[in-house]
Coordinates of C-alpha atoms and ligand atoms in Angstrom, one line a residue:
M1 CA -25.2 -16.3 -5.1
R2 CA -26.9 -16.8 -8.5
A3 CA -28.9 -19.7 -7.1
A4 CA -29.9 -17.6 -4.1
I5 CA -31.0 -14.8 -6.5
A6 CA -33.1 -17.3 -8.5
R7 CA -34.7 -18.7 -5.3
A8 CA -35.4 -15.4 -3.6
E9 CA -38.9 -14.8 -2.1
L10 CA -40.1 -11.4 -3.4
G11 CA -42.6 -8.6 -2.7
D12 CA -42.9 -4.9 -3.4
D13 CA -40.0 -3.4 -1.4
F14 CA -41.3 0.2 -1.7
Y15 CA -44.2 -0.9 0.6
G16 CA -41.8 -2.9 2.9
E17 CA -43.3 -6.1 1.5
D18 CA -40.2 -7.8 0.1
P19 CA -39.3 -10.5 2.7
T20 CA -35.7 -10.9 1.3
V21 CA -35.0 -7.2 1.5
N22 CA -36.5 -7.0 5.0
R23 CA -34.2 -9.9 6.1
L24 CA -31.1 -8.3 4.6
Q25 CA -32.0 -4.9 6.2
E26 CA -32.5 -6.6 9.6
M27 CA -29.1 -8.3 9.3
A28 CA -27.5 -5.0 8.4
A29 CA -29.1 -3.2 11.3
R30 CA -28.0 -6.0 13.7
L31 CA -24.5 -6.1 12.4
T32 CA -24.0 -2.3 12.7
G33 CA -25.9 -2.0 16.0
K34 CA -28.4 0.5 14.5
A35 CA -32.2 0.4 14.8
G36 CA -32.8 0.3 11.1
A37 CA -31.3 -0.2 7.6
L38 CA -32.2 0.6 4.0
L39 CA -31.1 -1.1 0.9
V40 CA -30.0 1.3 -1.8
A41 CA -28.4 1.1 -5.2
S42 CA -24.8 2.1 -4.5
G43 CA -22.4 3.6 -2.0
T44 CA -22.7 6.9 -3.7
M45 CA -26.5 6.9 -3.2
A46 CA -26.1 5.8 0.4
N47 CA -23.7 8.7 1.1
L48 CA -25.9 11.2 -0.8
I49 CA -29.0 10.2 1.1
A50 CA -27.1 10.5 4.4
L51 CA -25.9 14.0 3.5
M52 CA -29.4 15.0 2.5
V53 CA -31.1 13.6 5.7
H54 CA -28.5 15.1 8.1
C55 CA -28.0 18.5 6.3
P56 CA -30.7 20.9 5.3
R57 CA -29.8 22.9 2.2
G58 CA -27.1 25.5 2.8
R59 CA -25.7 23.7 5.8
K60 CA -22.2 22.4 6.0
A61 CA -20.9 18.8 5.9
I62 CA -17.3 18.6 7.1
V63 CA -15.5 16.0 5.0
G64 CA -11.9 14.7 4.6
S65 CA -9.9 16.4 1.8
K66 CA -9.5 13.0 0.2
A67 CA -13.0 11.6 1.1
H68 CA -14.7 9.6 -1.6
A69 CA -17.9 11.5 -0.8
Y70 CA -16.1 14.7 -1.5
L71 CA -14.0 13.9 -4.6
W72 CA -15.5 10.8 -6.3
E73 CA -19.2 11.1 -6.1
A74 CA -20.0 13.6 -8.9
G75 CA -20.4 16.5 -6.5
G76 CA -23.8 15.1 -5.5
G77 CA -23.9 16.6 -2.0
A78 CA -23.6 20.1 -3.4
A79 CA -25.4 19.5 -6.8
V80 CA -28.4 17.6 -5.5
G81 CA -28.5 18.2 -1.8
G82 CA -27.4 21.9 -1.7
V83 CA -24.9 20.8 1.0
V84 CA -21.8 23.0 1.5
M85 CA -19.1 20.3 1.3
T86 CA -16.3 21.6 3.6
P87 CA -12.9 19.8 3.5
V88 CA -10.5 19.4 6.3
A89 CA -7.1 17.7 5.8
N90 CA -6.9 14.0 5.6
L91 CA -3.7 12.7 7.1
E92 CA -1.8 9.7 5.5
T93 CA -3.4 7.5 8.1
G94 CA -6.9 8.4 6.8
A95 CA -7.5 10.4 10.0
L96 CA -9.0 13.9 9.9
D97 CA -6.8 16.8 11.1
L98 CA -8.5 17.3 14.5
T99 CA -7.5 21.0 14.8
E100 CA -9.0 21.8 11.4
L101 CA -12.1 19.7 12.3
E102 CA -12.6 21.6 15.5
H103 CA -12.2 24.9 13.7
E104 CA -15.0 24.0 11.3
L105 CA -17.2 22.6 14.1
A106 CA -16.8 25.8 16.0
T107 CA -18.2 28.0 13.2
P108 CA -19.7 31.0 15.0
P109 CA -23.5 31.3 14.8
D110 CA -23.2 34.3 12.6
A111 CA -25.4 34.8 9.6
H112 CA -22.4 35.0 7.3
F113 CA -21.5 31.3 7.7
A114 CA -22.9 28.0 6.7
Q115 CA -23.6 26.1 9.9
P116 CA -22.1 22.6 10.5
S117 CA -24.7 19.8 10.4
L118 CA -22.5 16.7 9.7
V119 CA -19.1 15.2 9.9
V120 CA -18.3 12.5 7.4
T121 CA -15.7 9.9 8.2
E122 CA -14.4 7.0 5.9
N123 CA -13.2 3.6 6.9
T124 CA -11.3 2.0 5.2
H125 CA -10.0 5.1 3.5
N126 CA -9.8 4.5 -0.2
L127 CA -7.7 7.4 -1.4
C128 CA -5.4 7.1 1.7
G129 CA -4.3 3.7 0.3
G130 CA -7.2 1.6 1.7
V131 CA -5.8 2.2 5.2
A132 CA -7.9 1.0 8.1
V133 CA -8.5 4.1 10.3
T134 CA -7.8 3.4 14.0
T135 CA -10.7 3.0 16.4
S136 CA -9.1 5.6 18.7
H137 CA -9.3 8.2 16.0
M138 CA -12.9 7.4 15.2
A139 CA -13.6 7.8 18.9
E140 CA -11.9 11.2 19.0
V141 CA -13.9 12.4 16.0
A142 CA -17.1 11.2 17.6
A143 CA -16.3 13.0 20.8
L144 CA -15.3 16.2 19.1
A145 CA -18.5 16.2 16.9
G146 CA -20.5 15.4 20.0
K147 CA -19.1 18.3 21.9
Y148 CA -20.7 20.6 19.2
G149 CA -23.8 18.5 18.9
V150 CA -23.0 17.6 15.3
P151 CA -23.8 14.0 14.0
V152 CA -21.3 11.8 12.3
H153 CA -21.9 9.7 9.1
L154 CA -19.4 6.9 8.5
D155 CA -18.8 6.0 4.8
G156 CA -18.0 2.4 5.6
A157 CA -18.1 1.2 2.0
R158 CA -15.4 -1.4 3.1
I159 CA -16.2 -1.5 6.9
F160 CA -15.8 -5.2 7.0
N161 CA -12.2 -4.9 5.7
A162 CA -11.6 -2.2 8.4
A163 CA -13.0 -4.5 11.2
I164 CA -10.7 -7.3 10.1
A165 CA -7.6 -5.2 9.8
L166 CA -8.3 -3.5 13.2
E167 CA -9.2 -6.9 14.8
S168 CA -12.5 -5.2 15.8
D169 CA -16.1 -5.6 14.7
V170 CA -18.4 -3.6 12.6
R171 CA -20.8 -2.8 15.5
T172 CA -17.9 -1.2 17.5
L173 CA -16.8 0.8 14.5
A174 CA -20.3 1.9 13.8
S175 CA -20.8 3.0 17.4
Y176 CA -18.7 6.1 16.6
A177 CA -21.2 7.2 14.0
D178 CA -24.9 8.2 14.0
S179 CA -25.3 6.6 10.5
I180 CA -23.2 4.2 8.5
S181 CA -23.2 3.0 4.9
F182 CA -21.5 -0.1 3.6
C183 CA -21.3 -1.7 0.2
L184 CA -22.2 -5.3 -0.8
S185 CA -20.7 -4.8 -4.3
K186 CA -17.0 -4.4 -3.5
G187 CA -15.0 -7.1 -1.6
L188 CA -18.2 -8.8 -0.6
G189 CA -18.7 -9.7 -4.3
C190 CA -22.4 -8.8 -5.0
P191 CA -23.5 -7.4 -8.3
V192 CA -25.2 -4.4 -6.8
G193 CA -26.2 -2.8 -3.5
S194 CA -25.3 -0.9 -0.4
L195 CA -26.9 -0.5 3.0
L196 CA -27.5 2.7 4.9
C197 CA -28.1 2.2 8.7
G198 CA -29.2 4.5 11.5
T199 CA -32.0 5.3 13.8
R200 CA -35.6 4.5 12.9
D201 CA -36.3 8.1 12.3
F202 CA -33.2 8.5 10.1
I203 CA -34.2 5.5 8.1
A204 CA -37.8 6.8 7.6
Q205 CA -36.4 10.0 6.2
A206 CA -33.8 8.1 4.2
H207 CA -36.7 6.1 2.6
R208 CA -38.3 9.3 1.4
V209 CA -35.0 10.7 0.1
R210 CA -34.2 7.4 -1.7
K211 CA -37.6 7.8 -3.5
L212 CA -36.8 11.4 -4.3
L213 CA -33.6 10.3 -6.0
G214 CA -35.4 7.7 -8.0
G215 CA -34.0 4.8 -6.0
G216 CA -37.3 3.3 -4.8
M217 CA -37.4 -0.3 -5.8
R218 CA -40.0 -3.1 -6.4
Q219 CA -38.9 -6.8 -6.2
A220 CA -35.5 -5.8 -4.9
G221 CA -35.2 -9.2 -3.2
I222 CA -33.2 -10.4 -6.2
I223 CA -30.5 -7.9 -5.1
A224 CA -30.9 -8.6 -1.4
A225 CA -30.6 -12.4 -1.8
A226 CA -27.1 -11.9 -3.1
G227 CA -26.4 -9.5 -0.1
I228 CA -27.5 -12.2 2.4
V229 CA -25.1 -14.7 0.8
A230 CA -22.3 -12.1 1.0
L231 CA -22.9 -11.3 4.7
E232 CA -23.1 -15.0 5.5
T233 CA -20.2 -16.3 3.5
M234 CA -17.9 -13.6 2.1
V235 CA -16.9 -11.6 5.2
E236 CA -14.3 -13.9 6.9
R237 CA -12.5 -14.5 3.6
L238 CA -11.6 -10.7 3.3
A239 CA -8.6 -11.5 5.4
E240 CA -7.1 -13.5 2.4
D241 CA -7.5 -10.3 0.3
H242 CA -5.5 -8.4 2.9
L243 CA -2.7 -11.0 2.9
N244 CA -2.6 -11.0 -0.9
A245 CA -2.5 -7.2 -1.1
S246 CA 0.5 -7.2 1.3
A247 CA 2.2 -9.9 -0.9
L248 CA 1.4 -7.8 -4.0
A249 CA 2.8 -4.6 -2.3
K250 CA 6.1 -6.4 -1.4
G251 CA 6.4 -7.8 -5.0
L252 CA 5.7 -4.5 -6.7
A253 CA 8.2 -2.7 -4.5
L254 CA 11.0 -4.7 -6.2
V255 CA 10.0 -3.7 -9.7
A256 CA 12.1 -1.0 -11.3
G257 CA 10.2 2.3 -11.9
I258 CA 7.5 1.5 -9.4
R259 CA 7.0 3.2 -6.1
V260 CA 4.5 1.6 -3.7
L261 CA 2.5 3.9 -1.4
A262 CA 3.3 2.8 2.2
V263 CA 0.2 2.1 4.3
S264 CA 0.2 1.7 8.0
R265 CA -2.7 -0.8 8.2
R266 CA -3.1 -2.2 4.7
T267 CA -6.3 -3.9 3.6
N268 CA -7.2 -5.0 0.1
M269 CA -5.6 -2.2 -2.0
V270 CA -2.1 -1.3 -3.3
F271 CA -1.6 2.2 -4.7
F272 CA 1.6 2.6 -6.6
D273 CA 3.3 5.3 -8.8
L274 CA 4.9 4.6 -12.1
D275 CA 8.0 6.8 -12.5
A276 CA 7.0 7.9 -16.1
D277 CA 5.1 10.5 -18.1
Q278 CA 1.3 10.3 -18.6
G279 CA 1.6 8.7 -22.0
S280 CA 3.8 5.9 -20.7
V281 CA 1.4 5.4 -17.8
Q282 CA -1.4 4.8 -20.4
K283 CA 0.8 2.4 -22.3
F284 CA 1.6 0.6 -19.0
Q285 CA -2.1 0.2 -18.1
A286 CA -2.9 -1.1 -21.6
A287 CA 0.1 -3.5 -21.5
L288 CA -1.2 -4.8 -18.1
K289 CA -4.7 -5.2 -19.5
D290 CA -3.3 -7.3 -22.4
R291 CA -1.9 -9.6 -19.6
K292 CA -5.3 -9.7 -18.0
V293 CA -4.3 -7.5 -15.0
L294 CA -6.7 -4.6 -14.4
V295 CA -5.6 -1.6 -12.4
S296 CA -7.4 1.7 -12.1
R297 CA -5.8 5.2 -12.4
S298 CA -6.2 7.6 -9.5
G299 CA -3.7 10.3 -10.4
P300 CA -1.4 11.4 -13.3
N301 CA 1.0 8.5 -12.6
R302 CA -0.8 6.8 -9.7
L303 CA -2.5 3.4 -10.1
R304 CA -4.6 1.2 -7.8
A305 CA -4.7 -2.5 -7.6
V306 CA -7.4 -4.3 -5.5
T307 CA -7.3 -7.9 -4.4
H308 CA -10.6 -9.8 -4.3
F309 CA -12.4 -13.2 -4.4
G310 CA -10.9 -15.4 -7.1
I311 CA -7.4 -13.9 -6.8
D312 CA -5.1 -16.3 -5.1
R313 CA -1.3 -16.2 -4.3
K314 CA -0.4 -17.6 -7.7
A315 CA -2.4 -14.8 -9.3
I316 CA -0.5 -12.3 -7.2
D317 CA 2.9 -13.7 -8.5
Q318 CA 1.5 -13.6 -12.0
A319 CA 0.4 -10.0 -11.5
V320 CA 3.9 -8.9 -10.2
T321 CA 5.5 -10.5 -13.3
A322 CA 3.0 -8.8 -15.5
V323 CA 3.7 -5.4 -13.9
A324 CA 7.5 -5.9 -14.3
E325 CA 7.0 -6.7 -18.0
A326 CA 4.5 -3.9 -18.7
A327 CA 6.7 -1.4 -16.8
G328 CA 9.7 -2.5 -18.8
E329 CA 7.8 -2.0 -22.1
A330 CA 6.3 1.3 -21.1
L331 CA 9.5 2.8 -19.8
A332 CA 11.5 1.6 -22.8
A333 CA 9.1 3.0 -25.4
Ligands
PLP401 C1 -15.0 4.8 0.3 C2 -16.0 4.7 -0.8 N1 -17.3 5.2 -0.5 C3 -18.2 5.1 -1.5 C4 -18.0 4.6 -2.7 C5 -19.1 4.6 -3.7 O1 -19.6 3.3 -4.0 P1 -20.4 3.0 -5.3 O2 -19.3 2.8 -6.4 O3 -21.1 1.8 -5.0 O4 -21.2 4.2 -5.6 C6 -16.7 4.0 -3.0 C7 -16.4 3.4 -4.3 O5 -15.4 3.0 -4.6 C8 -15.7 4.1 -2.0 O6 -14.5 3.7 -2.2

């Protein structure tokens, strides 16, 4: 990847003149079955641009109650886009509650109410345990939104993981959305970058909003070169991360004081709760870090482990041992 970055042919991307960016964008458009794609700085920026293009200020975006775009993106949709972020329940399967969704879609055209302009889906669903959301549910959401003439944006930060877990392909999953974002910088291993894909008109508007947000870039081919390597060489191997995450979940389930969140179609994440007070959870996290195992915190006593390139089965066994030791220390203190 570093060699590809060094070799990249460059130009001014703002004017569409960076051949490496153009190539990556064409690859992304082809993979997702959309007419166009735009390289942006991050998944958060991709989602924010999608919200701002689909939703004029004061309009409503219907999001899952546990959606990343709702909870973990600094409130950007509301703060920057003036979008009324309206949650409907996310089920454990990452699905949206369809009754609540229809209730929000059927908002009367009454001057009291913000009118729906977008439904946001997420696959895989991070806060629902990294679950791959079924294709049939995505089809149901698309049909329901279509009935009300409301477009769908798919936050597909980890859409390649979803495609592998569902034994489907990205193009099929993207077909249930009008726009889709995906990230290069997560399991695909790039230092930076996400793609936003949609119709030509959508991408033209997205280009403008990216500029407005300060995300216009110059010789961005150095980012795109890594993305091309990722799409060509890092996708298939995501299946290993899924097997390793399952092995990790099994191992952690045997550790005293740990409760692993069950996930119907696990991908590369394991969420688990430590049966302890917040102080002990902090000690546990620090004790794990001392053992070179990094986990993030996603609730008072909930932690998230993610498998990725460079983590093999031996490392999983070492991580389970480290968790057992760290939990023993934290719970004894
Ligand atoms: C589902 C989902 N969407 C979007 C993002 C945001 O991506 P970024 O960190 O690149 O802004 C994340 C980050 O973890 C995510 O999990």
